[in-house]
CSV table of C-alpha atoms in Angstrom, one decimal:
chain,number,residue,atom,x,y,z
A,298,UNK,CA,12.2,6.0,-69.0
A,299,UNK,CA,11.7,9.6,-69.9
A,300,UNK,CA,14.0,12.6,-69.6
A,301,UNK,CA,13.1,16.3,-69.0
A,302,UNK,CA,10.0,17.8,-70.6
A,303,UNK,CA,9.9,20.9,-72.8
A,304,UNK,CA,13.6,21.1,-73.5
A,305,UNK,CA,14.3,19.6,-76.9
A,306,UNK,CA,15.0,21.7,-79.9
A,307,UNK,CA,13.4,19.4,-82.5
A,308,UNK,CA,11.2,21.3,-85.0
A,309,UNK,CA,9.2,19.8,-87.8
A,310,UNK,CA,8.1,22.0,-90.7
A,311,UNK,CA,5.0,20.1,-91.8
A,312,UNK,CA,4.8,22.1,-95.1
A,313,UNK,CA,8.1,20.7,-96.2
A,314,UNK,CA,7.4,17.0,-95.3
A,315,UNK,CA,7.2,14.8,-98.4
A,316,UNK,CA,5.9,11.8,-96.4
A,317,UNK,CA,9.0,9.6,-97.1
A,318,UNK,CA,8.8,8.1,-93.5
A,319,UNK,CA,12.6,8.2,-93.1
A,320,UNK,CA,12.3,9.9,-89.8
A,321,UNK,CA,10.1,7.1,-88.5
A,322,UNK,CA,12.8,4.7,-89.6
A,323,UNK,CA,15.8,6.3,-88.0
A,324,UNK,CA,14.3,7.7,-84.8
A,325,UNK,CA,15.4,5.5,-81.8
A,326,UNK,CA,12.6,6.8,-79.6
A,327,UNK,CA,9.5,6.6,-81.7
A,328,UNK,CA,9.0,10.4,-81.7
A,329,UNK,CA,7.2,10.5,-85.1
A,330,UNK,CA,4.1,9.0,-86.6
A,331,UNK,CA,2.3,9.4,-89.9
A,332,UNK,CA,-0.9,11.4,-90.2
A,333,UNK,CA,-2.5,12.1,-93.6
A,334,UNK,CA,0.7,10.9,-95.4
A,335,UNK,CA,2.9,13.4,-93.5
A,336,UNK,CA,5.1,13.0,-90.4
A,337,UNK,CA,3.9,14.5,-87.1
A,338,UNK,CA,5.6,14.7,-83.7
A,339,UNK,CA,3.8,12.3,-81.4
A,340,UNK,CA,6.2,12.3,-78.4
A,341,UNK,CA,8.5,15.3,-78.8
A,342,UNK,CA,9.8,15.1,-75.3
A,343,UNK,CA,11.2,11.6,-76.0
A,344,UNK,CA,13.6,13.2,-78.5
A,345,UNK,CA,17.3,12.8,-77.5
A,346,UNK,CA,18.5,15.2,-80.1
A,347,UNK,CA,20.7,12.7,-81.9
A,348,UNK,CA,20.1,14.4,-85.2
A,349,UNK,CA,19.5,11.2,-87.2
A,350,UNK,CA,16.1,12.5,-88.5
A,351,UNK,CA,17.5,15.8,-89.6
A,352,UNK,CA,20.5,14.3,-91.4
A,353,UNK,CA,18.2,11.9,-93.2
A,354,UNK,CA,15.4,14.2,-94.1
A,355,UNK,CA,15.8,14.8,-97.8
A,356,UNK,CA,13.1,17.4,-97.7
A,357,UNK,CA,14.8,19.5,-95.1
A,358,UNK,CA,11.7,19.5,-92.9
A,359,UNK,CA,13.4,18.7,-89.7
A,360,UNK,CA,15.8,20.8,-87.6
A,361,UNK,CA,17.3,20.0,-84.2
A,362,UNK,CA,20.4,21.2,-82.3
A,363,UNK,CA,22.0,17.8,-82.2
A,364,UNK,CA,24.6,16.7,-79.8
A,365,UNK,CA,25.4,14.2,-77.2
A,366,UNK,CA,23.5,14.5,-73.9
A,367,UNK,CA,26.6,13.8,-71.8
A,368,UNK,CA,27.5,15.8,-68.7
A,369,UNK,CA,31.1,14.7,-68.5
A,370,UNK,CA,31.5,15.6,-72.2
A,371,UNK,CA,30.2,19.1,-71.6
A,372,UNK,CA,32.4,19.5,-68.5
A,373,UNK,CA,35.5,18.3,-70.5
A,374,UNK,CA,34.6,20.7,-73.2
A,375,UNK,CA,34.3,23.6,-70.8
A,376,UNK,CA,37.6,22.7,-69.0
A,377,UNK,CA,39.5,22.4,-72.3
A,378,UNK,CA,37.8,25.2,-74.0
A,379,UNK,CA,36.6,23.0,-76.9
A,380,UNK,CA,33.4,21.3,-78.1
A,381,UNK,CA,31.8,18.8,-75.8
A,382,UNK,CA,34.0,15.7,-75.7
A,383,UNK,CA,33.2,12.5,-73.9
A,384,UNK,CA,35.3,11.1,-71.2
A,385,UNK,CA,38.7,9.8,-72.1
A,386,UNK,CA,39.5,7.1,-69.6
A,387,UNK,CA,42.7,5.8,-71.3
A,388,UNK,CA,44.3,7.2,-74.4
A,389,UNK,CA,41.3,8.0,-76.5
A,390,UNK,CA,38.1,9.9,-76.2
A,391,UNK,CA,34.4,9.5,-76.8
B,100,UNK,CA,28.6,15.4,-84.6
B,101,UNK,CA,29.1,19.0,-83.9
B,102,UNK,CA,28.5,19.5,-80.2
B,103,UNK,CA,28.7,23.3,-80.0
B,104,UNK,CA,25.4,24.5,-78.8
B,105,UNK,CA,25.5,27.6,-81.0
B,106,UNK,CA,26.2,25.9,-84.2
B,107,UNK,CA,23.9,26.2,-87.1
B,108,UNK,CA,23.7,22.5,-87.2
B,109,UNK,CA,21.7,22.1,-90.3
B,110,UNK,CA,24.3,24.0,-92.2
B,111,UNK,CA,27.1,22.0,-90.6
B,112,UNK,CA,25.3,18.7,-91.4
B,113,UNK,CA,24.9,19.3,-95.1
B,114,UNK,CA,28.6,20.1,-95.6
B,115,UNK,CA,30.0,17.1,-97.4
B,116,UNK,CA,33.6,17.5,-96.4
B,117,UNK,CA,34.9,15.4,-93.5
B,118,UNK,CA,34.1,16.9,-90.1
B,119,UNK,CA,37.2,17.8,-88.2
B,120,UNK,CA,37.1,15.9,-85.0
B,121,UNK,CA,38.4,18.5,-82.7
B,122,UNK,CA,37.5,17.4,-79.2
B,123,UNK,CA,40.6,18.6,-77.6
B,124,UNK,CA,41.7,15.3,-76.1
B,125,UNK,CA,45.3,14.7,-75.6
B,126,UNK,CA,45.0,11.1,-76.5
B,127,UNK,CA,46.6,9.8,-79.6
B,128,UNK,CA,43.8,7.5,-80.5
B,129,UNK,CA,41.3,10.3,-80.9
B,130,UNK,CA,41.1,13.6,-82.6
B,131,UNK,CA,42.7,12.7,-86.0
B,132,UNK,CA,40.6,14.2,-88.7
B,133,UNK,CA,38.9,11.8,-91.1
B,134,UNK,CA,40.9,13.1,-94.0
B,135,UNK,CA,44.2,12.8,-92.3
B,136,UNK,CA,43.8,9.2,-91.3
B,137,UNK,CA,42.7,8.1,-94.7
B,138,UNK,CA,42.7,4.4,-95.6
B,139,UNK,CA,44.7,2.3,-93.1
B,140,UNK,CA,48.0,1.0,-94.4
B,141,UNK,CA,47.6,-2.7,-94.7
B,142,UNK,CA,49.6,-5.7,-95.5
B,143,UNK,CA,46.8,-6.9,-97.7
B,144,UNK,CA,45.7,-5.2,-100.8
B,145,UNK,CA,43.0,-2.8,-100.0
B,146,UNK,CA,40.3,-4.6,-101.9
B,147,UNK,CA,41.0,-8.2,-100.8
B,148,UNK,CA,38.1,-9.4,-98.5
B,149,UNK,CA,39.2,-10.8,-95.2
B,150,UNK,CA,37.5,-14.1,-94.3
B,151,UNK,CA,36.1,-14.2,-90.8
B,152,UNK,CA,34.2,-16.7,-88.8
B,153,UNK,CA,31.0,-16.3,-86.8
B,154,UNK,CA,31.9,-18.2,-83.7
B,155,UNK,CA,33.4,-16.2,-80.9
B,156,UNK,CA,36.4,-17.7,-79.2
B,157,UNK,CA,37.6,-17.4,-75.6
B,158,UNK,CA,40.0,-14.7,-76.6
B,159,UNK,CA,37.1,-12.6,-78.0
B,160,UNK,CA,35.1,-12.9,-74.8
B,161,UNK,CA,38.2,-12.1,-72.6
B,162,UNK,CA,39.0,-9.1,-74.8
B,163,UNK,CA,35.4,-7.9,-74.4
B,164,UNK,CA,35.5,-8.4,-70.7
B,165,UNK,CA,38.7,-6.4,-70.5
B,166,UNK,CA,37.3,-3.6,-72.7
B,167,UNK,CA,34.4,-3.3,-70.3
B,168,UNK,CA,36.9,-2.6,-67.6
B,169,UNK,CA,38.8,-0.1,-69.7
B,170,UNK,CA,41.7,-2.5,-70.2
B,171,UNK,CA,43.1,-2.2,-73.7
B,172,UNK,CA,39.8,-0.6,-74.7
B,173,UNK,CA,41.2,1.8,-77.3
B,174,UNK,CA,43.2,-0.9,-79.0
B,175,UNK,CA,40.3,-3.4,-79.0
B,176,UNK,CA,39.8,-2.8,-82.7
B,177,UNK,CA,39.8,-4.7,-86.0
B,178,UNK,CA,41.2,-3.5,-89.3
B,179,UNK,CA,38.6,-1.5,-91.3
B,180,UNK,CA,37.8,-3.0,-94.7
B,181,UNK,CA,35.7,-5.7,-96.3
B,182,UNK,CA,35.2,-9.0,-94.5
B,183,UNK,CA,33.7,-12.2,-96.0
B,184,UNK,CA,31.3,-14.2,-93.8
B,185,UNK,CA,30.8,-17.7,-95.2
B,186,UNK,CA,31.2,-17.7,-98.9
B,187,UNK,CA,29.5,-14.5,-100.1
B,188,UNK,CA,28.9,-13.9,-103.8
B,189,UNK,CA,27.5,-11.1,-105.9
B,190,UNK,CA,24.0,-11.5,-104.5
B,191,UNK,CA,25.0,-11.7,-100.8
B,192,UNK,CA,23.8,-9.0,-98.4
B,193,UNK,CA,26.2,-6.2,-97.4
B,194,UNK,CA,26.3,-5.2,-93.7
B,195,UNK,CA,28.1,-2.1,-92.5
B,196,UNK,CA,29.6,-1.9,-89.0
B,197,UNK,CA,32.3,-0.2,-86.9
B,198,UNK,CA,35.8,-1.3,-86.2
B,199,UNK,CA,35.3,-1.5,-82.4
B,200,UNK,CA,35.9,-5.2,-81.9
B,201,UNK,CA,33.1,-5.6,-79.4
B,202,UNK,CA,30.7,-4.3,-82.1
B,203,UNK,CA,32.3,-6.3,-84.9
B,204,UNK,CA,32.2,-9.5,-82.8
B,205,UNK,CA,28.6,-9.0,-81.9
B,206,UNK,CA,27.6,-8.5,-85.5
B,207,UNK,CA,29.5,-11.5,-86.9
B,208,UNK,CA,28.3,-13.8,-84.2
B,209,UNK,CA,24.7,-13.3,-85.3
B,210,UNK,CA,25.5,-14.4,-88.9
B,211,UNK,CA,26.3,-18.1,-88.4
B,212,UNK,CA,25.5,-20.2,-91.4
B,213,UNK,CA,25.0,-17.3,-93.7
B,214,UNK,CA,27.0,-15.8,-96.5
B,215,UNK,CA,27.4,-12.1,-96.2
B,216,UNK,CA,29.8,-9.2,-96.8
B,217,UNK,CA,30.7,-7.1,-93.7
B,218,UNK,CA,32.0,-3.7,-94.5
B,219,UNK,CA,33.8,-2.3,-91.5
B,220,UNK,CA,34.3,1.4,-91.3
B,221,UNK,CA,37.2,3.1,-89.6
B,222,UNK,CA,35.6,4.5,-86.5
B,223,UNK,CA,38.8,4.6,-84.5
B,224,UNK,CA,37.6,1.7,-82.4
B,225,UNK,CA,34.4,3.4,-81.3
B,226,UNK,CA,31.0,1.8,-81.4
B,227,UNK,CA,28.5,2.7,-84.1
B,228,UNK,CA,26.2,5.1,-82.2
B,229,UNK,CA,29.0,7.1,-80.6
B,230,UNK,CA,31.0,7.2,-83.7
B,231,UNK,CA,28.0,8.3,-85.7
B,232,UNK,CA,27.5,11.1,-83.2
B,233,UNK,CA,31.1,12.1,-83.9
B,234,UNK,CA,30.8,11.7,-87.6
B,235,UNK,CA,33.4,9.0,-88.0
B,236,UNK,CA,30.7,6.4,-88.7
B,237,UNK,CA,29.4,8.7,-91.4
B,238,UNK,CA,28.6,9.4,-95.0
B,239,UNK,CA,32.1,10.3,-96.0
B,240,UNK,CA,33.8,7.3,-94.4
B,241,UNK,CA,31.2,5.0,-95.8
B,242,UNK,CA,31.5,6.3,-99.4
B,243,UNK,CA,35.3,6.2,-99.0
B,244,UNK,CA,35.3,2.7,-97.7
B,245,UNK,CA,33.0,1.6,-100.6
B,246,UNK,CA,35.5,3.0,-103.1
B,247,UNK,CA,38.7,1.5,-101.6
B,248,UNK,CA,37.1,-2.0,-101.2
B,249,UNK,CA,35.6,-1.8,-104.7
B,250,UNK,CA,32.4,-3.2,-103.3
B,251,UNK,CA,30.4,-2.2,-106.4
B,252,UNK,CA,32.5,-4.7,-108.4
B,253,UNK,CA,31.8,-7.5,-106.0
B,254,UNK,CA,28.0,-7.3,-105.7
B,255,UNK,CA,25.4,-6.9,-108.4
B,256,UNK,CA,22.8,-5.3,-106.1
B,257,UNK,CA,23.1,-1.9,-104.6
B,258,UNK,CA,21.8,-2.4,-101.1
B,259,UNK,CA,23.7,-1.6,-97.9
B,260,UNK,CA,22.4,-2.7,-94.4
B,261,UNK,CA,23.5,0.1,-92.1
B,262,UNK,CA,22.7,-0.1,-88.4
B,263,UNK,CA,19.8,2.3,-87.5
B,264,UNK,CA,21.9,4.0,-84.8
B,265,UNK,CA,24.4,4.9,-87.6
B,266,UNK,CA,21.8,7.2,-89.0
B,267,UNK,CA,23.1,10.0,-86.8
B,268,UNK,CA,26.2,10.0,-89.1
B,269,UNK,CA,25.1,8.4,-92.3
B,270,UNK,CA,22.8,10.4,-94.6
B,271,UNK,CA,21.1,7.8,-96.7
B,272,UNK,CA,20.1,10.0,-99.7
B,273,UNK,CA,23.6,11.4,-99.9
B,274,UNK,CA,25.2,7.9,-99.9
B,275,UNK,CA,22.9,7.0,-102.8
B,276,UNK,CA,23.9,10.2,-104.7
B,277,UNK,CA,27.6,9.6,-104.2
B,278,UNK,CA,27.9,5.9,-104.5
B,279,UNK,CA,24.8,4.5,-106.1
B,280,UNK,CA,24.1,2.3,-103.0
B,281,UNK,CA,20.8,2.5,-101.3
B,282,UNK,CA,21.0,2.5,-97.5
B,283,UNK,CA,18.6,0.2,-95.6
B,284,UNK,CA,18.7,1.1,-92.0
B,285,UNK,CA,18.7,-2.2,-90.1
B,286,UNK,CA,17.7,-3.0,-86.5
B,287,UNK,CA,19.1,-1.3,-83.4
B,288,UNK,CA,20.4,-4.6,-82.0
B,289,UNK,CA,22.6,-7.0,-83.9
B,290,UNK,CA,20.6,-9.9,-82.5
B,291,UNK,CA,17.7,-8.8,-84.8
B,292,UNK,CA,19.8,-9.0,-87.9
B,293,UNK,CA,18.9,-12.5,-89.0
B,294,UNK,CA,15.2,-11.7,-88.8
B,295,UNK,CA,15.7,-8.4,-90.6
B,296,UNK,CA,17.6,-10.1,-93.4
B,297,UNK,CA,15.0,-12.9,-93.7
B,298,UNK,CA,12.1,-10.5,-93.7
B,299,UNK,CA,13.1,-8.6,-96.8
B,300,UNK,CA,15.1,-5.9,-94.9
B,301,UNK,CA,12.1,-4.9,-92.8
B,302,UNK,CA,12.1,-4.1,-89.1
B,303,UNK,CA,9.3,-4.4,-86.6
B,304,UNK,CA,8.6,-1.2,-84.7
B,305,UNK,CA,10.1,-2.9,-81.6
B,306,UNK,CA,13.4,-3.5,-83.5
B,307,UNK,CA,13.7,0.2,-84.0
B,308,UNK,CA,13.3,1.3,-80.4
B,309,UNK,CA,16.3,1.9,-78.1
B,310,UNK,CA,15.7,0.7,-74.6
B,311,UNK,CA,17.9,0.7,-71.6
B,312,UNK,CA,17.2,-2.5,-69.7
B,313,UNK,CA,19.0,-3.4,-66.5
B,314,UNK,CA,21.5,-5.6,-68.2
B,315,UNK,CA,22.6,-2.8,-70.5
B,316,UNK,CA,22.9,-0.4,-67.6
B,317,UNK,CA,24.8,-2.7,-65.4
B,318,UNK,CA,27.4,-3.6,-68.0
B,319,UNK,CA,28.4,0.0,-68.1
B,320,UNK,CA,29.1,0.3,-64.4
B,321,UNK,CA,32.7,-1.0,-64.6
B,322,UNK,CA,33.8,1.6,-67.1
B,323,UNK,CA,32.2,4.4,-65.1
B,324,UNK,CA,34.1,3.2,-62.0
B,325,UNK,CA,37.4,2.9,-63.9
B,326,UNK,CA,36.9,6.3,-65.4
B,327,UNK,CA,36.6,8.1,-62.1
B,328,UNK,CA,38.8,5.9,-60.0
B,329,UNK,CA,42.1,7.7,-60.6
B,330,UNK,CA,40.8,11.0,-59.4
B,331,UNK,CA,39.0,9.4,-56.5
B,332,UNK,CA,42.2,7.7,-55.3
B,333,UNK,CA,44.1,11.0,-55.6
B,334,UNK,CA,41.4,12.7,-53.6
B,335,UNK,CA,41.4,10.0,-51.0
B,336,UNK,CA,45.2,10.3,-50.6
B,337,UNK,CA,44.7,14.0,-50.2
B,338,UNK,CA,42.3,13.4,-47.3
B,339,UNK,CA,44.8,11.0,-45.7
B,340,UNK,CA,47.5,13.6,-45.8
B,341,UNK,CA,45.3,16.5,-44.8
B,342,UNK,CA,43.9,14.6,-41.8
B,343,UNK,CA,47.2,15.0,-40.0
B,344,UNK,CA,46.6,18.7,-39.6
B,345,UNK,CA,45.2,20.1,-36.3
B,346,UNK,CA,45.6,22.6,-33.5
B,347,UNK,CA,48.3,20.4,-31.9
B,348,UNK,CA,50.4,20.3,-35.1
B,349,UNK,CA,50.6,17.4,-37.5
B,350,UNK,CA,49.4,14.1,-36.0
B,351,UNK,CA,50.1,10.7,-37.5
B,352,UNK,CA,47.5,9.2,-35.2
B,353,UNK,CA,44.9,11.3,-37.0
B,354,UNK,CA,46.3,10.3,-40.4
B,355,UNK,CA,45.7,6.6,-39.6
B,356,UNK,CA,42.4,7.3,-37.8
B,357,UNK,CA,40.4,10.1,-39.4
B,358,UNK,CA,42.5,10.1,-42.6
B,359,UNK,CA,42.1,6.5,-43.5
B,360,UNK,CA,38.4,6.4,-42.5
B,361,UNK,CA,37.7,9.5,-44.6
B,362,UNK,CA,39.6,8.0,-47.6
B,363,UNK,CA,37.6,4.8,-47.4
B,364,UNK,CA,34.3,6.6,-47.0
B,365,UNK,CA,35.1,8.8,-50.0
B,366,UNK,CA,35.9,5.7,-52.2
B,367,UNK,CA,32.8,3.9,-50.8
B,368,UNK,CA,30.7,6.9,-51.7
B,369,UNK,CA,32.0,6.9,-55.3
B,370,UNK,CA,31.6,3.2,-55.8
B,371,UNK,CA,28.1,3.2,-54.3
B,372,UNK,CA,26.9,6.1,-56.5
B,373,UNK,CA,28.5,4.7,-59.6
B,374,UNK,CA,26.8,1.4,-59.1
B,375,UNK,CA,23.4,2.2,-57.6
B,376,UNK,CA,22.4,5.0,-60.0
B,377,UNK,CA,22.7,2.9,-63.1
B,378,UNK,CA,21.1,-0.1,-61.3
B,379,UNK,CA,18.2,1.7,-59.9
B,380,UNK,CA,17.8,4.3,-62.7
B,381,UNK,CA,14.1,3.9,-63.6
B,382,UNK,CA,13.0,3.7,-60.0
B,383,UNK,CA,14.9,6.7,-58.6
B,384,UNK,CA,12.8,9.8,-58.1
B,385,UNK,CA,13.1,12.7,-60.5
B,386,UNK,CA,13.8,12.9,-64.2
B,387,UNK,CA,17.1,14.8,-64.0
B,388,UNK,CA,20.1,12.5,-63.4
B,389,UNK,CA,21.6,14.9,-60.8
B,390,UNK,CA,18.3,14.5,-58.9
B,391,UNK,CA,18.3,10.7,-59.2
B,392,UNK,CA,21.9,10.8,-57.9
B,393,UNK,CA,21.1,13.1,-55.0
B,394,UNK,CA,18.3,10.8,-53.9
B,395,UNK,CA,20.6,7.8,-54.0
B,396,UNK,CA,23.0,9.9,-51.9
B,397,UNK,CA,20.3,10.9,-49.5
B,398,UNK,CA,19.5,7.3,-48.8
B,399,UNK,CA,23.2,6.5,-48.4
B,400,UNK,CA,23.7,9.5,-46.1
B,401,UNK,CA,20.8,8.4,-44.0
B,402,UNK,CA,22.4,4.9,-43.6
B,403,UNK,CA,25.8,6.4,-42.8
B,404,UNK,CA,24.2,8.9,-40.4
B,405,UNK,CA,22.4,6.0,-38.6
B,406,UNK,CA,25.7,4.1,-38.3
B,407,UNK,CA,27.4,7.2,-36.9
B,408,UNK,CA,24.6,7.7,-34.5
B,409,UNK,CA,24.8,4.2,-33.2
B,410,UNK,CA,28.6,4.3,-33.1
B,411,UNK,CA,29.6,7.9,-32.1
B,412,UNK,CA,32.9,9.0,-33.4
B,413,UNK,CA,32.8,6.8,-36.5
B,414,UNK,CA,32.7,9.9,-38.7
B,415,UNK,CA,35.0,11.9,-36.4
B,416,UNK,CA,33.7,15.0,-34.6
B,417,UNK,CA,30.1,16.1,-35.0
B,418,UNK,CA,31.2,18.8,-37.4
B,419,UNK,CA,32.9,16.2,-39.6
B,420,UNK,CA,29.7,14.1,-39.5
B,421,UNK,CA,27.7,17.0,-40.8
B,422,UNK,CA,30.4,17.4,-43.5
B,423,UNK,CA,29.9,13.8,-44.6
B,424,UNK,CA,26.1,14.0,-44.5
B,425,UNK,CA,26.3,17.0,-46.9
B,426,UNK,CA,29.0,15.5,-49.1
B,427,UNK,CA,27.5,12.1,-49.8
B,428,UNK,CA,24.3,13.3,-51.6
B,429,UNK,CA,26.4,16.0,-53.4
B,430,UNK,CA,28.9,13.5,-54.7
B,431,UNK,CA,26.3,11.0,-55.8
B,432,UNK,CA,24.4,13.8,-57.5
B,433,UNK,CA,27.5,14.5,-59.5
B,434,UNK,CA,28.1,10.8,-60.3
B,435,UNK,CA,24.5,10.5,-61.4
B,436,UNK,CA,24.7,13.5,-63.6
B,437,UNK,CA,27.8,12.0,-65.2
B,438,UNK,CA,25.8,8.9,-66.1
B,439,UNK,CA,23.8,10.9,-68.6
B,440,UNK,CA,26.5,10.2,-71.2
B,441,UNK,CA,26.1,6.5,-70.8
B,442,UNK,CA,22.3,6.5,-70.9
B,443,UNK,CA,20.4,6.1,-74.1
B,444,UNK,CA,17.8,8.8,-73.8
B,445,UNK,CA,19.2,12.1,-72.5
B,446,UNK,CA,19.3,15.1,-74.8
B,447,UNK,CA,22.0,17.7,-75.0
B,448,UNK,CA,19.4,20.5,-74.2
B,449,UNK,CA,18.2,18.5,-71.2
B,450,UNK,CA,21.6,17.9,-69.8
B,451,UNK,CA,22.6,21.5,-70.2
B,452,UNK,CA,19.4,22.5,-68.4
B,453,UNK,CA,20.0,20.2,-65.5
B,454,UNK,CA,23.7,21.1,-65.3
B,455,UNK,CA,22.9,24.8,-65.0
B,456,UNK,CA,21.0,24.2,-61.8
B,457,UNK,CA,22.9,21.2,-60.5
B,458,UNK,CA,26.6,22.2,-61.0
B,459,UNK,CA,26.5,25.4,-58.9
B,460,UNK,CA,24.7,23.6,-56.1
B,461,UNK,CA,27.1,20.7,-56.3
B,462,UNK,CA,30.1,23.1,-56.1
B,463,UNK,CA,28.5,25.0,-53.2
B,464,UNK,CA,27.7,21.9,-51.1
B,465,UNK,CA,31.0,20.2,-51.9
B,466,UNK,CA,32.8,23.3,-50.9
B,467,UNK,CA,30.8,23.6,-47.7
B,468,UNK,CA,31.5,20.0,-46.9
B,469,UNK,CA,35.2,20.4,-47.5
B,470,UNK,CA,35.4,23.4,-45.2
B,471,UNK,CA,33.4,21.7,-42.5
B,472,UNK,CA,35.7,18.6,-42.7
B,473,UNK,CA,38.8,20.8,-42.4
B,474,UNK,CA,37.1,22.7,-39.5
B,475,UNK,CA,36.5,19.4,-37.9
B,476,UNK,CA,40.2,18.7,-37.8
B,477,UNK,CA,40.8,21.8,-35.7
B,478,UNK,CA,37.8,21.4,-33.4
B,479,UNK,CA,38.7,17.9,-32.0
């Protein structure tokens, strides 16, 4: 299953990569692979912008506008004038 | 997780203070800031580990079933803190999890016959992945929970097994700086935990991948239905009441005829869309979920149209029939689009992109369908 192509905001600054492989560990969609002891993007379009790689990149080589790809959350956010917030079926949210 | 598209996320991410969870919900179970909630007040002393078994009982299964249907879902929680599985000692592994009971049960049920510590974070009853996205399953809460449970005094090693999907909220190098504990990101699924522990905290590549098999898609259908049902029933009631209108004044015959049929068709459209889109997801044409939903609706509308053709008058007047043939794909497109949040592979950027195109079309078609339906009342 693949989502839309050419939309994600994931960027990898290869010059900053220290080859720690942490992005390969945390990525749930196998977006990265190692090449010459540095991480490279192998399937960028598979990225779901969860932000795990950016948060865990000690070298600061990764940037992504992270968020939840959730239409009802976005609609709720617009209706309430807040950040995106997932559906709240009963008392809570998200 | 900060969801504002314009945020400089990198900056926001590196700020160590607790992220305010300001999602604007009115619900009391949500939207408390991490700092405000603090450690839960407990009858036990904060550092006393709570013994817990690894066999799920009927009550656990029933609770999980109810939660899947949205019954007591926000109170299906366990107390955050340190749990003892078996008889853990200072060398036993430490696993970190969330205080959603469905999550907690799934983790502990995989650890039969083992001795382990289970450190449960206060995620407000939300699962690991979603809570990590919100930041409640996060670095601050983990470091805080380590302190109040005095875990460093209980174990000699400094290894934490954190679920891989928690990495959206847990920054491993920051945890190490602040607590001395080294984070080992474990497998995506709890069922791989025994293998992970036995193979020296190493995952196979397969254990790191998130999939979305039919079983996982189907189990989410009830909550999608429950989530939308209230507004659907209200809309159906509105159709029943409106159906009485007409050139000849208000007609109860139409309320029971057109009104009831319309209400049932509306509910059926919603239930069909909410079930078929998740079920058929990989095989539906298109990548955008709004498109997948629209195709589901197109097939459904074709079936309804055929029924109406073979049984004239089933959908009311011809104008009304057109209204329904417009409405069904539109409604299912919307239902499909809303399933993005439940799926495991949609990105915020992608969802925004598809919504920019889909939502105006959905509003336009739904509006046209509503007008035609109303017009149908006055042309019979």
